Short mmCIF file of C-alpha atoms and ligand atoms in Angstrom, two decimals:
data_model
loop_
_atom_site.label_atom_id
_atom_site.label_comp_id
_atom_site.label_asym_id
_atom_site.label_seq_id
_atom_site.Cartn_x
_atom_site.Cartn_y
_atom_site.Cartn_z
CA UNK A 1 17.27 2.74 15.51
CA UNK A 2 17.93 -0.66 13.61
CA UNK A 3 16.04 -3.06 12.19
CA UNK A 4 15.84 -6.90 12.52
CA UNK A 5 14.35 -9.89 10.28
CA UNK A 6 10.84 -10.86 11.89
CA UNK A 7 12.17 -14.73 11.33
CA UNK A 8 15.97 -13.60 13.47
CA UNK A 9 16.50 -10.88 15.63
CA UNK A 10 19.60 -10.94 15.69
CA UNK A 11 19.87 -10.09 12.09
CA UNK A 12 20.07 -6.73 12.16
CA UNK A 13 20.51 -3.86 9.39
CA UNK A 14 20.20 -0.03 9.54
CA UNK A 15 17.44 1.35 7.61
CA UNK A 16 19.17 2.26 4.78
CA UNK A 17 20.37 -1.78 4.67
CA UNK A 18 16.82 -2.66 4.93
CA UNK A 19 15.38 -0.01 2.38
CA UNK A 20 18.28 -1.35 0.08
CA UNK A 21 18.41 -5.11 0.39
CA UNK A 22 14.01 -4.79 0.97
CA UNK A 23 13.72 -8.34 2.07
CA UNK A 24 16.01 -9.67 5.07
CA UNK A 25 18.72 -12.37 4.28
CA UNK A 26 16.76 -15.32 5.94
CA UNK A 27 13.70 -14.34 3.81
CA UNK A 28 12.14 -12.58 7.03
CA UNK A 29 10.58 -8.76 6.97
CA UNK A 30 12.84 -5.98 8.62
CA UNK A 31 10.86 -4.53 11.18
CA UNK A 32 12.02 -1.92 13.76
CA UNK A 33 13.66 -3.13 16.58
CA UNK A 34 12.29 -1.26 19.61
CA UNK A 35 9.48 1.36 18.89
CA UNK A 36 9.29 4.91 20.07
CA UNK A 37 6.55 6.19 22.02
CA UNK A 38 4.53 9.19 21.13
CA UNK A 39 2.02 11.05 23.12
CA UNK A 40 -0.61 13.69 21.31
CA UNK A 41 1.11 16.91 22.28
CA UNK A 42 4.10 16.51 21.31
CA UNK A 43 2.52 17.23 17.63
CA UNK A 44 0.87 20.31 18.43
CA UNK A 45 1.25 22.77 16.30
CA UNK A 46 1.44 20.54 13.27
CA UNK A 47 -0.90 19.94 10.77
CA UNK A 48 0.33 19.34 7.47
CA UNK A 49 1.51 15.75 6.00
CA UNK A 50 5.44 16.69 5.70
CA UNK A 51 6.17 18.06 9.20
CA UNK A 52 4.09 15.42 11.24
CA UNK A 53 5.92 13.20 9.21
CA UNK A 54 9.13 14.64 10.15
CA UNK A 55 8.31 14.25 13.64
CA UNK A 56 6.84 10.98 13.13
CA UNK A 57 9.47 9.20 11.59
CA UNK A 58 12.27 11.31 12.96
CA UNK A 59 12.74 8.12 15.80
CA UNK A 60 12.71 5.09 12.83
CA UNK A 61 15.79 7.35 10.60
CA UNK A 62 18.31 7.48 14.16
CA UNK A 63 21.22 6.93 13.67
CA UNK A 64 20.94 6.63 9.92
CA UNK A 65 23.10 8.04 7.38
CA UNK A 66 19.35 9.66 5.76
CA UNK A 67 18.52 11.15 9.21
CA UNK A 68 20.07 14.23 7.93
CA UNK A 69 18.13 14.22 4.89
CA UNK A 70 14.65 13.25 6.81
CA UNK A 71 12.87 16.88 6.23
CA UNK A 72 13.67 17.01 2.79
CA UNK A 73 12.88 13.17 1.95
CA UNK A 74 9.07 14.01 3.32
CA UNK A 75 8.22 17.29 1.61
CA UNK A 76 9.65 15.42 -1.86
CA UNK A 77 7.07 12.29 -0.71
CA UNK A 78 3.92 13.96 0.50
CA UNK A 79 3.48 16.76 -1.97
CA UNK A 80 -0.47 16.14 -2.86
CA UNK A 81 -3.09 16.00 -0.13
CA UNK A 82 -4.74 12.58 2.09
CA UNK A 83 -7.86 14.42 3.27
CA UNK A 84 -10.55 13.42 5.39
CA UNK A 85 -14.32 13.89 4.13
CA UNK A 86 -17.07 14.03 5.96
CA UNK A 87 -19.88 11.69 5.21
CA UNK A 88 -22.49 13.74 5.87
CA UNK A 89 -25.48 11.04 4.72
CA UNK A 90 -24.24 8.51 6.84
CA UNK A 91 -26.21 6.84 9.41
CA UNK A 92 -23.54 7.93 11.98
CA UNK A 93 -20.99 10.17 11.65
CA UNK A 94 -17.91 9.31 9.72
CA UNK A 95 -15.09 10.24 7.29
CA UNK A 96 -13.59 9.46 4.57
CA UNK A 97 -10.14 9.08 4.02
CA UNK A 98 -8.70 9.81 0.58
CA UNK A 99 -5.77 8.06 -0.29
CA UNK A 100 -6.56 8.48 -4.34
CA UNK A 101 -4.81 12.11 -4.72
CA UNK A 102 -1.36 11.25 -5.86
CA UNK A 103 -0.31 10.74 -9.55
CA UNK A 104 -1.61 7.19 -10.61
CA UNK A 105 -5.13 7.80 -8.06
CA UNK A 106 -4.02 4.77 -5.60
CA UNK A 107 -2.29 4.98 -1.83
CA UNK A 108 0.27 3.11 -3.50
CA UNK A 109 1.61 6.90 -4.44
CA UNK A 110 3.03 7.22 -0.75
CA UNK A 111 4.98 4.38 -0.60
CA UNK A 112 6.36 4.88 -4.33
CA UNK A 113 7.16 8.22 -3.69
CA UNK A 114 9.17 8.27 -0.16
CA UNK A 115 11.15 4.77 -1.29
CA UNK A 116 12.01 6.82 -4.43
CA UNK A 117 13.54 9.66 -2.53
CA UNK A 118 15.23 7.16 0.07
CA UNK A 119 16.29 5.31 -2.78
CA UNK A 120 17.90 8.07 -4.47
CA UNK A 121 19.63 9.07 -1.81
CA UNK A 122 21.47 5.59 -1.11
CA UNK A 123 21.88 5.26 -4.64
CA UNK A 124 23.90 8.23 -5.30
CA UNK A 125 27.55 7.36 -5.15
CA UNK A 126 26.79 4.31 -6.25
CA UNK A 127 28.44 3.90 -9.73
CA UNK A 128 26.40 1.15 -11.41
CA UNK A 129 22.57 1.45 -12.37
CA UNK A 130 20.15 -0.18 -10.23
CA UNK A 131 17.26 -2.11 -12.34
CA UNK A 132 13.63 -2.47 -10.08
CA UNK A 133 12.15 -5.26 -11.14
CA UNK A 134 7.92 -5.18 -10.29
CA UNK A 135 5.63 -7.73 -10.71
CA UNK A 136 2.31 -5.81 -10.53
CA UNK A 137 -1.48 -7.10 -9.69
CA UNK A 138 -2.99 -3.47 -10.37
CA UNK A 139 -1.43 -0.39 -8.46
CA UNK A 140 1.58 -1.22 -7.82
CA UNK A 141 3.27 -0.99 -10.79
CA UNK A 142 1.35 2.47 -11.90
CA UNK A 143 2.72 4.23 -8.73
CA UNK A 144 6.28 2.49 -8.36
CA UNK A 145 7.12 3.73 -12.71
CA UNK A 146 5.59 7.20 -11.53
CA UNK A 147 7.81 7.71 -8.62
CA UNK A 148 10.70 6.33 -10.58
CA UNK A 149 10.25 7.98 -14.12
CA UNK A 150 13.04 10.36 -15.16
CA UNK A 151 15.20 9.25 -12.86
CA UNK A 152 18.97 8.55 -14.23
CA UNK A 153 20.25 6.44 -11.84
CA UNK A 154 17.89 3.86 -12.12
CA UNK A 155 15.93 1.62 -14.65
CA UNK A 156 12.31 0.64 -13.80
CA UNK A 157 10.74 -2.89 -15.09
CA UNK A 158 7.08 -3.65 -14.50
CA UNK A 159 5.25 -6.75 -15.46
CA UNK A 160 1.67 -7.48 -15.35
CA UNK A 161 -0.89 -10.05 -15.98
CA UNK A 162 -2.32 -9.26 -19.70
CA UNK A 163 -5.78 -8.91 -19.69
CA UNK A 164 -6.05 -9.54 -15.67
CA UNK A 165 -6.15 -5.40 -14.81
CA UNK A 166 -8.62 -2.59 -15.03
CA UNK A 167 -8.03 -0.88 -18.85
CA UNK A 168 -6.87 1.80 -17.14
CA UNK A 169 -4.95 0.20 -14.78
CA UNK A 170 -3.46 -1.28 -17.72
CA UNK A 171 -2.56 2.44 -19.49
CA UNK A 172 -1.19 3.67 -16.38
CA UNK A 173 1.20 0.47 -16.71
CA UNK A 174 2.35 1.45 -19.82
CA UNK A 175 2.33 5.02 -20.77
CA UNK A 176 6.15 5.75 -19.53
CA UNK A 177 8.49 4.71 -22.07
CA UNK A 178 12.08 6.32 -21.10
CA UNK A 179 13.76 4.68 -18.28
CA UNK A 180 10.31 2.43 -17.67
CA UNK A 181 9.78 -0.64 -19.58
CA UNK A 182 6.42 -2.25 -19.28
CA UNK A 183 6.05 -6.14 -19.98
CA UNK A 184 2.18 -7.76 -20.78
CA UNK A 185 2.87 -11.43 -19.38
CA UNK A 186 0.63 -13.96 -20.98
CA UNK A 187 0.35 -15.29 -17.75
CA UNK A 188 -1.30 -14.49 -14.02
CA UNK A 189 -0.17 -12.26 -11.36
CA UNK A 190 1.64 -15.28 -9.20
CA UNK A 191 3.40 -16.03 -13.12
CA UNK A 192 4.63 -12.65 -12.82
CA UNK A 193 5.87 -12.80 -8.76
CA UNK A 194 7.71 -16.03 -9.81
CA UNK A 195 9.91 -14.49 -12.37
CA UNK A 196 10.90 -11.54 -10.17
CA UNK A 197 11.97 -13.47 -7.76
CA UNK A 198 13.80 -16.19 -10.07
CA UNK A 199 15.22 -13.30 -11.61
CA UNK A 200 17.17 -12.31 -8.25
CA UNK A 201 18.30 -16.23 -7.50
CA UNK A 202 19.49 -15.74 -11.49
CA UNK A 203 23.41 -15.96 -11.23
CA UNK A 204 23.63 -14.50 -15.40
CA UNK A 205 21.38 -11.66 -14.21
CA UNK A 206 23.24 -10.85 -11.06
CA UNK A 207 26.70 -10.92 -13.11
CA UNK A 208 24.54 -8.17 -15.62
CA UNK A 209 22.57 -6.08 -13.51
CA UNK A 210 22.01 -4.40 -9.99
CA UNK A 211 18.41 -5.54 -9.32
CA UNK A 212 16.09 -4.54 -6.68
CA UNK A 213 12.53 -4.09 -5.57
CA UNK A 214 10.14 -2.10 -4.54
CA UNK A 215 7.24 -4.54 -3.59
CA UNK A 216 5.21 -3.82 -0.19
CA UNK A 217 7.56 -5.64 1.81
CA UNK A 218 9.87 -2.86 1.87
CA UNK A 219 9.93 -1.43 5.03
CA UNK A 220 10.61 1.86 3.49
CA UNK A 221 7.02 2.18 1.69
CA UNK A 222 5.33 1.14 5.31
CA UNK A 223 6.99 4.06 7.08
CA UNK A 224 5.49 6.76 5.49
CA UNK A 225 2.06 5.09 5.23
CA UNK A 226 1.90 5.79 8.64
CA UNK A 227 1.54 9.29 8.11
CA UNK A 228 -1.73 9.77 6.89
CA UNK A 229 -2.60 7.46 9.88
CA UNK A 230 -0.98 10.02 12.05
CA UNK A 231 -2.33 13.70 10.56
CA UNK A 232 -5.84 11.89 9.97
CA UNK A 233 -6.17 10.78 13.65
CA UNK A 234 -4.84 14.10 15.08
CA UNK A 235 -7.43 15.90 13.41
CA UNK A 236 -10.17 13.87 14.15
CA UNK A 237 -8.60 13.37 18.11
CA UNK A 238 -8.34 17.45 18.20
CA UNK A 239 -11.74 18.05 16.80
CA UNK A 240 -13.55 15.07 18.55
CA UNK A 241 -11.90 14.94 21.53
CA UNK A 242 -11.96 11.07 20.77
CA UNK A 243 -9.89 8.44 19.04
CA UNK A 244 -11.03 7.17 16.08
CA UNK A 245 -12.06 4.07 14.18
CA UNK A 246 -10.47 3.26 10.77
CA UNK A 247 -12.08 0.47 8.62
CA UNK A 248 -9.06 -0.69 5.73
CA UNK A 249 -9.57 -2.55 2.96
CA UNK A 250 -7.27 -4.95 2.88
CA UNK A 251 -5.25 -7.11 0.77
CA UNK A 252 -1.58 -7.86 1.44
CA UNK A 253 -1.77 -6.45 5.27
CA UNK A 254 0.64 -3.35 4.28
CA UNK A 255 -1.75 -0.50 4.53
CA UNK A 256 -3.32 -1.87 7.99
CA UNK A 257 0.11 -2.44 8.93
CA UNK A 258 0.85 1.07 9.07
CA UNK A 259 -2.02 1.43 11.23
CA UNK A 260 -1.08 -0.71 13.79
CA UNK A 261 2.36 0.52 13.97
CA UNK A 262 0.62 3.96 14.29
CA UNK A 263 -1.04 3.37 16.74
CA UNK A 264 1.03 1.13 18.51
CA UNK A 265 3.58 4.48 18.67
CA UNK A 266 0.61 6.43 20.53
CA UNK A 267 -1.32 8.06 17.50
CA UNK A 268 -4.96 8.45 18.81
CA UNK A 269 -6.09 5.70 16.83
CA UNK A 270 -8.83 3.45 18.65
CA UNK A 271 -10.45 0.40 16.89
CA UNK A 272 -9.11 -1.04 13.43
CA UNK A 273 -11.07 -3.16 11.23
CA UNK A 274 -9.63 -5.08 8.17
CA UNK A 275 -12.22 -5.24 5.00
CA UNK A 276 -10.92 -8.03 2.89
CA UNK A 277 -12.58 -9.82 -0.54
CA UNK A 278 -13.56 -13.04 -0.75
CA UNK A 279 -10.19 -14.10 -0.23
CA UNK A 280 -10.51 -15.10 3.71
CA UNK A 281 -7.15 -16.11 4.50
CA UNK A 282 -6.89 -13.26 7.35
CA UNK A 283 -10.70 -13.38 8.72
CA UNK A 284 -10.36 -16.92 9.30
CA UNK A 285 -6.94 -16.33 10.86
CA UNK A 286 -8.37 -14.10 12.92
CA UNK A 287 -11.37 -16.19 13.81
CA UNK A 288 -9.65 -19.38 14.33
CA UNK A 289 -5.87 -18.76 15.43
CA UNK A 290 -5.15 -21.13 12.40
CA UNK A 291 -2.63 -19.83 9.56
CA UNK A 292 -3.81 -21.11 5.97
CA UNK A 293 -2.59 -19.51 3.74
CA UNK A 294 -4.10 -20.72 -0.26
CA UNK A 295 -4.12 -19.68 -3.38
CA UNK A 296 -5.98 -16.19 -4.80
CA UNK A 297 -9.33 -15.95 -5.98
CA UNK A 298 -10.07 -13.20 -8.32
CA UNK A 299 -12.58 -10.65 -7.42
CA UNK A 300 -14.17 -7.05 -8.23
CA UNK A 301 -11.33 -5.70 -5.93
CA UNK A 302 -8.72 -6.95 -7.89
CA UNK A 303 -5.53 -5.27 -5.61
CA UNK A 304 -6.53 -7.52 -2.76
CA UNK A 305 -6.59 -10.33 -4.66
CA UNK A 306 -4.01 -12.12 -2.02
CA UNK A 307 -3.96 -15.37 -0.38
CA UNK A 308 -0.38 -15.44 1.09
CA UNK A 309 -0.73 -12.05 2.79
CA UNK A 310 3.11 -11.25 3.58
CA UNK A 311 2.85 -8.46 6.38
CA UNK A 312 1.07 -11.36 8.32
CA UNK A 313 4.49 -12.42 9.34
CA UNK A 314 5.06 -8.35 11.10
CA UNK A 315 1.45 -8.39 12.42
CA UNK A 316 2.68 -11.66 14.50
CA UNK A 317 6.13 -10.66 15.21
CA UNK A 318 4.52 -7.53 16.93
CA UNK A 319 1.86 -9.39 18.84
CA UNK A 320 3.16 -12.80 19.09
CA UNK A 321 0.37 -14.34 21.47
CA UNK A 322 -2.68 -15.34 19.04
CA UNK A 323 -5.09 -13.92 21.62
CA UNK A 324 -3.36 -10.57 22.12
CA UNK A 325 -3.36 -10.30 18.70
CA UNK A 326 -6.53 -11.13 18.50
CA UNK A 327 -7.92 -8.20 20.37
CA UNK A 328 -5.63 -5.80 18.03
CA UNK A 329 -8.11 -6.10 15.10
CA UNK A 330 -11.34 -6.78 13.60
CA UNK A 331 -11.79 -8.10 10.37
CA UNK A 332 -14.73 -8.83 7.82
CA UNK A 333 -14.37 -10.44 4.53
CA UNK A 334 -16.71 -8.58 1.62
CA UNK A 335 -17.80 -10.91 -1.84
CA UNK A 336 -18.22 -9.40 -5.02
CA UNK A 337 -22.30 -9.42 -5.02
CA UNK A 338 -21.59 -6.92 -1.75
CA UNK A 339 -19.59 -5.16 -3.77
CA UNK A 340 -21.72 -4.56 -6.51
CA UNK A 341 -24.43 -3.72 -4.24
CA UNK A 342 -22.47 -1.47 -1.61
CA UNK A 343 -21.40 0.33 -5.06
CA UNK A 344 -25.24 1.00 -5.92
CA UNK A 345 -26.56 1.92 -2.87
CA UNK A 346 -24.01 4.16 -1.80
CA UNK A 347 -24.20 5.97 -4.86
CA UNK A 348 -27.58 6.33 -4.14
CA UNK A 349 -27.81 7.06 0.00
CA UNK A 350 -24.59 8.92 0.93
CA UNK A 351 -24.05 10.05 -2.86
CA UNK A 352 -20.24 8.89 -2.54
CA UNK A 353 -18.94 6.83 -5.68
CA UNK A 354 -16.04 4.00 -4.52
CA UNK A 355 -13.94 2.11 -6.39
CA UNK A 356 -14.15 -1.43 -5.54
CA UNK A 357 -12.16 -1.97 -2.69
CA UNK A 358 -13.30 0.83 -0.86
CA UNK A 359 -16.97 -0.44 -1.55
CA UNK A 360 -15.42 -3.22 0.90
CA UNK A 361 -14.72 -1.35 3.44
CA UNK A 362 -17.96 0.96 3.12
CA UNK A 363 -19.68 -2.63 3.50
CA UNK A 364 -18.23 -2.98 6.66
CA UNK A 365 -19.05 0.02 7.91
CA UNK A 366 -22.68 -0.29 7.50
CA UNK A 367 -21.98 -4.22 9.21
CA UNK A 368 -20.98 -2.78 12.48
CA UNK A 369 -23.31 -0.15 12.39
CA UNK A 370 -26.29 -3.03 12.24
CA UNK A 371 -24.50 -4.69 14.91
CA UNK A 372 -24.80 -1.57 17.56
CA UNK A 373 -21.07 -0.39 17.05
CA UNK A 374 -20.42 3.27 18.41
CA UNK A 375 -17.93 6.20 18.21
CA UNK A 376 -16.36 8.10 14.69
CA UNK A 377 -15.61 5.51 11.85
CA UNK A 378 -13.03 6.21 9.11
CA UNK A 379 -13.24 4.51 5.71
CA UNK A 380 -10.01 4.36 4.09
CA UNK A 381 -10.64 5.02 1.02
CA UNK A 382 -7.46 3.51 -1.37
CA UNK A 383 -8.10 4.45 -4.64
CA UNK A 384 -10.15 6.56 -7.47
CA UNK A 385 -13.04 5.07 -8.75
CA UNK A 386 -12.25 6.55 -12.11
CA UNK A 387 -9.67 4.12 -12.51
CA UNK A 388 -12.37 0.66 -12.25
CA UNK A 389 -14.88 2.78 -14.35
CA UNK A 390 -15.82 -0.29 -16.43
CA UNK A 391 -16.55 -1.94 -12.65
CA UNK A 392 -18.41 0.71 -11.10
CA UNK A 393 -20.15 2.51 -13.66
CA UNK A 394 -22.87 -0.26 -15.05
CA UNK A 395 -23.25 -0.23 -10.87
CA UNK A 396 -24.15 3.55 -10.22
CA UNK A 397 -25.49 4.04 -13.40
CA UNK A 398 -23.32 7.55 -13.97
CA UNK A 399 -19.63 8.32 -15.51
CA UNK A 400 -17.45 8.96 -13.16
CA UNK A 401 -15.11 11.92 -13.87
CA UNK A 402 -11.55 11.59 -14.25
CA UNK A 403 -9.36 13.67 -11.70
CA UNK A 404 -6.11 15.72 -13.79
CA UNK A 405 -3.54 13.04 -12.70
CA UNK A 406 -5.51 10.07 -14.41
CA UNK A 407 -6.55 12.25 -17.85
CA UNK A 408 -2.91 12.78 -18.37
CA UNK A 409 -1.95 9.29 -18.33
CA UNK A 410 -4.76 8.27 -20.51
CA UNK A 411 -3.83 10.92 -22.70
CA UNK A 412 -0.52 9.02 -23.11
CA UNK A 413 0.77 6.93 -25.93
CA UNK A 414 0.83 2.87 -24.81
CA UNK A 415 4.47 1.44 -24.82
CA UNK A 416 4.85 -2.32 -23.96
CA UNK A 417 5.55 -5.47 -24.82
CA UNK A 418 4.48 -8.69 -24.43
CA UNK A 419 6.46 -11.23 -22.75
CA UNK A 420 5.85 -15.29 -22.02
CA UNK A 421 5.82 -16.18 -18.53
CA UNK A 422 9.13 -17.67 -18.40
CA UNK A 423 12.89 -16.13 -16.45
CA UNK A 424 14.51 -16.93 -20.23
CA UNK A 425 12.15 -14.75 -21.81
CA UNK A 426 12.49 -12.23 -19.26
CA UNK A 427 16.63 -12.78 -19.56
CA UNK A 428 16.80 -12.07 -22.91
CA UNK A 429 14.77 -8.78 -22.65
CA UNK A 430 16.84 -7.44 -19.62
CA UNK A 431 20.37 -8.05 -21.29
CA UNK A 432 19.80 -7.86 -25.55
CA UNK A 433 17.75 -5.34 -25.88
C1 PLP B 1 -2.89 -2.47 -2.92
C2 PLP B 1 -4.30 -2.06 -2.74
C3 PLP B 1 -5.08 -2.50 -1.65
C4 PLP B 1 -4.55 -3.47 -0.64
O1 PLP B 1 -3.55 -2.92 0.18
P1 PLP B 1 -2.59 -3.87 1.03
O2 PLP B 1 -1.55 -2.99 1.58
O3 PLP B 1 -2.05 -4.90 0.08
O4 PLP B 1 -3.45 -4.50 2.09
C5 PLP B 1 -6.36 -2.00 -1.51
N1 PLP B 1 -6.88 -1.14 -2.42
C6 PLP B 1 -6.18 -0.73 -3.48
C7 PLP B 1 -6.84 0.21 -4.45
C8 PLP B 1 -4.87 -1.15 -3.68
O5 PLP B 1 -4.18 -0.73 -4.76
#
């Protein structure tokens, strides 16, 4: 298997290249070059995340120098459950699926983790220290210092928008300390994305340090969100006898993504709906056939705060014909009043307590329902709702308990700094201190 740049197919890189370098040398996305095709039996027999996603990905690592290492690389990445929960209140029957069980309560866990242990692999005789540098809206940054914490060979730099996340969000940033240093920039989440990637074009920085990234470009945290897709649809398909629906709230396209590759390699997988914010770049995409992408509105579901949404550019590559692509996927877009209502009355109706963004895609759920739509429905659910507390409590009117993972991280001492929004400030951080 290789992998070529959406934007050049003729630049090609194994995965290992395109884990390493994350973005492709013409500024395209690496994307796999043919896809393999799966049918349902050949996963019989399996039923837990690490071994279907053995199988799974066994066809995207060919070839690869990690191929070997493929087994080990998913039991290290999918060591805490993504299980479905039945919605027993629901108008119609439908799961949930819960994405929030990893260490920092996001989906973002699954990607952190299995880059990590690709990472560390192609890292290992590699004599200098590699430096991530993460500019973080939310999540990100929470899941990408967990997966890398500890870790010798590597040094871990978040920054985030002071004052623009969740408290908690914000504690989660910066509870690390060791080989994780966490910058407040008095500045927004784009400030943040612009000295990342002035950082890399930096030729002082590049003399100084091995830099990489671990945003959701990287093909290597799309692979394994796959997975869930996979063992979530092969229950349902066994149990059912029927492919089911998944409705994603969506942001920067790299969760739904994974879908559509899933699916797209045979996984029973029928419908998939997109559940964006107020920022409409993709349903008016979708509506229209016309590409505008604009600049980010803030809303309640602050992690899909996107108006550039990147994976666009693999969606297309993979269906280039708008109207093909076009019957691929549904999407809705959800405002913040929806939100706060979807947040009370669900508390209320199906007794299920979101956080924000999946309160988007629980909107949409009850949309199509209104509209006559049939069959078993899957909300993706991508994060705790302890961790937007001050969002959703004055919403359901109870506290929301905090799962293990998140206590411990609260429990934590805060270590960051603050930083202005500028590469020199940034500069002198990474190389005097
Ligand atoms: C990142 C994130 C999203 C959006 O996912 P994309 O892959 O960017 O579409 C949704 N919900 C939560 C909680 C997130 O952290």
């Amino acid at each position: 298997m290789h992998y070529i740049s959406t934007r050049d197919s003729s630049l090609r890189a194994s995965l290992s290249e395109a884990i390493a370098r994350g973005i492709a040398p013409d500024g395209g996305l690496y994307v796999p070059g043919e896809f393999p095709h799966f049918n349902t039996r050949q996963f019989d027999g399996f039923n837990e995340m690490p071994e279907i996603g053995e199988r799974l990905l066994a066809p995207f690592f060919e070839g690869d120098a990690l191929a070997g290492e493929l087994g080990a690389i998913c039991r290290e990445a999918f060591n805490f459950p993504a299980p479905l929960v039945t919605l027993d209140q629901a108008p119609q029957p439908a799961s949930v699926l819960e994405l929030f069980h990893g260490p920092t309560c996001a989906f973002k866990d699954f990607g952190a983790r299995f880059l990590a242990a690709t990472m560390e692999r192609i890292r290992r005789n590699e004599p200098k220290k590699l430096t991530i540098l993460v500019a973080t809206s939310g999540d990100t940054g929470g899941a990408v210092a967990a997966a890398f914490h500890g870790k010798p060979w590597v040094d871990v730099v978040v920054l985030y928008p002071k004052g623009l996340v969740s408290e908690r969000q914000a504690q989660q940033l910066a509870c690390w300390g060791g080989n994780v240093r966490t910058f407040s920039v008095n500045g927004t989440f784009d400030e943040c994305q612009r000295m990342v990637k002035e950082a890399f074009l930096d030729p002082a920085l590049k003399e100084s340090h091995q830099l990489s990234s671990a945003n959701s470009i990287n093909v290597g945290r799309l692979l394994p969100q796959m997975v869930y897709y996979a063992k979530s649809s092969l229950e349902l398909w066994r149990q059912l006898g029927r492919r089911p629906n998944y409705i994603i709230p969506t942001g920067n396209l790299g969760n739904a993504m994974a879908c559509v590759w899933a699916r797209h390699v045979g996984l029973p997988i029928g419908e998939i709906v997109l559940a964006t914010n107020a920022n409409q770049t993709i349903t008016d995409f979708l509506r229209s056939g016309e590409w505008q992408p604009r600049a980010s509105v803030a809303t309640l579901a602050s992690a899909m705060d996107v108006g550039n949404p990147s994976n666009m550019e693999r969606l297309r590559s993979l269906h280039p014909e708008f109207d093909e692509l076009q019957g691929q996927l549904g999407a809705s877009s959800v405002d913040d009043i929806e939100i706060r209502g979807t947040l009370r009355r669900d508390s209320h109706e199906l007794n299920r307590i979101w956080c924000p963004h999946t309160a988007t895609a629980a909107k949409v759920y009850r949309r199509m329902l209104s509209r006559g739509a049939r069959g078993h429905w899957v909300i993706v659910s991508t994060a705790h709702p302890a961790k937007f507390n001050d969002i959703v409590e004055p919403q359901t009117g109870q506290e929301v308990p905090v799962p293990p993972a998140l206590a411990k991280l609260l429990s934590l001492p805060r270590q960051e700094q603050e930083l202005e929004p500028s590469l020199s400030a940034l500069r002198t951080q990474l190389q005097h201190t």
